[in-house]
Amino acid sequence: MEYFSKKNIIPVDENLFKNFNFKRKTAVEIAKIKKLILWRENWARRQDVPRQHFMKDEVIEKIVVFN
């Protein structure tokens, strides 16, 4: 039971990336987007706030594309 609950409570990193479209992006842009997604997730967990309240998905893509 403990294994099952840990597996369902802790999201897999790939699930965090499912809302993003990586087509037409370079490998560097994809790596930056994934790094920002993981950073946002860790920050949101530490602050105990929903990740979208801190930084929306669209903002992450804009940060990477326009930098």
mmCIF file of C-alpha atoms in Angstrom:
data_model
loop_
_atom_site.group_PDB
_atom_site.id
_atom_site.type_symbol
_atom_site.label_atom_id
_atom_site.label_comp_id
_atom_site.label_asym_id
_atom_site.label_seq_id
_atom_site.Cartn_x
_atom_site.Cartn_y
_atom_site.Cartn_z
ATOM 1 C CA MET A 1 0.000 0.000 0.000
ATOM 2 C CA GLU A 2 2.864 2.379 0.814
ATOM 3 C CA TYR A 3 4.429 1.832 -2.631
ATOM 4 C CA PHE A 4 1.106 2.538 -4.345
ATOM 5 C CA SER A 5 0.463 5.738 -2.400
ATOM 6 C CA LYS A 6 3.971 7.104 -3.010
ATOM 7 C CA LYS A 7 3.724 6.357 -6.700
ATOM 8 C CA ASN A 8 0.429 8.234 -7.049
ATOM 9 C CA ILE A 9 1.261 11.191 -4.814
ATOM 10 C CA ILE A 10 4.629 12.053 -6.358
ATOM 11 C CA PRO A 11 4.119 13.173 -9.975
ATOM 12 C CA VAL A 12 6.433 11.808 -12.606
ATOM 13 C CA ASP A 13 8.442 14.539 -14.324
ATOM 14 C CA GLU A 14 7.018 13.550 -17.698
ATOM 15 C CA ASN A 15 3.513 14.380 -16.458
ATOM 16 C CA LEU A 16 4.662 17.926 -15.769
ATOM 17 C CA PHE A 17 5.665 18.344 -19.411
ATOM 18 C CA LYS A 18 2.422 17.106 -21.002
ATOM 19 C CA ASN A 19 0.876 20.582 -21.379
ATOM 20 C CA PHE A 20 3.761 21.860 -23.463
ATOM 21 C CA ASN A 21 4.261 21.673 -27.200
ATOM 22 C CA PHE A 22 7.895 20.990 -28.025
ATOM 23 C CA LYS A 23 7.455 21.046 -31.799
ATOM 24 C CA ARG A 24 9.500 23.658 -33.647
ATOM 25 C CA LYS A 25 11.787 24.121 -30.649
ATOM 26 C CA THR A 26 15.500 23.503 -30.540
ATOM 27 C CA ALA A 27 17.073 21.072 -28.109
ATOM 28 C CA VAL A 28 18.389 24.019 -26.087
ATOM 29 C CA GLU A 29 14.914 25.575 -25.831
ATOM 30 C CA ILE A 30 13.391 22.250 -24.779
ATOM 31 C CA ALA A 31 16.028 21.817 -22.088
ATOM 32 C CA LYS A 32 15.424 25.346 -20.776
ATOM 33 C CA ILE A 33 11.649 24.844 -20.724
ATOM 34 C CA LYS A 34 11.981 21.563 -18.830
ATOM 35 C CA LYS A 35 14.377 23.135 -16.340
ATOM 36 C CA LEU A 36 11.946 26.010 -15.714
ATOM 37 C CA ILE A 37 9.050 23.583 -15.303
ATOM 38 C CA LEU A 38 10.937 21.586 -12.679
ATOM 39 C CA TRP A 39 12.057 24.766 -10.903
ATOM 40 C CA ARG A 40 8.469 26.041 -10.810
ATOM 41 C CA GLU A 41 7.239 22.714 -9.456
ATOM 42 C CA ASN A 42 9.819 22.667 -6.666
ATOM 43 C CA TRP A 43 9.114 26.286 -5.745
ATOM 44 C CA ALA A 44 5.350 25.735 -5.703
ATOM 45 C CA ARG A 45 5.733 22.695 -3.453
ATOM 46 C CA ARG A 46 7.949 24.564 -0.994
ATOM 47 C CA GLN A 47 5.504 27.478 -0.855
ATOM 48 C CA ASP A 48 2.469 25.149 -0.907
ATOM 49 C CA VAL A 49 0.746 26.991 -3.747
ATOM 50 C CA PRO A 50 -0.611 25.718 -7.069
ATOM 51 C CA ARG A 51 2.060 25.898 -9.756
ATOM 52 C CA GLN A 52 -0.204 27.866 -12.112
ATOM 53 C CA HIS A 53 -0.681 30.560 -9.447
ATOM 54 C CA PHE A 54 3.033 31.170 -9.378
ATOM 55 C CA MET A 55 3.814 30.958 -13.097
ATOM 56 C CA LYS A 56 1.522 29.967 -15.921
ATOM 57 C CA ASP A 57 2.606 27.545 -18.638
ATOM 58 C CA GLU A 58 2.415 30.259 -21.291
ATOM 59 C CA VAL A 59 4.832 32.443 -19.349
ATOM 60 C CA ILE A 60 7.425 29.671 -19.222
ATOM 61 C CA GLU A 61 7.356 29.312 -22.999
ATOM 62 C CA LYS A 62 7.562 33.085 -23.509
ATOM 63 C CA ILE A 63 10.548 33.374 -21.181
ATOM 64 C CA VAL A 64 12.488 30.798 -23.175
ATOM 65 C CA VAL A 65 11.429 31.882 -26.656
ATOM 66 C CA PHE A 66 12.052 35.615 -26.149
ATOM 67 C CA ASN A 67 15.419 35.241 -24.390
#
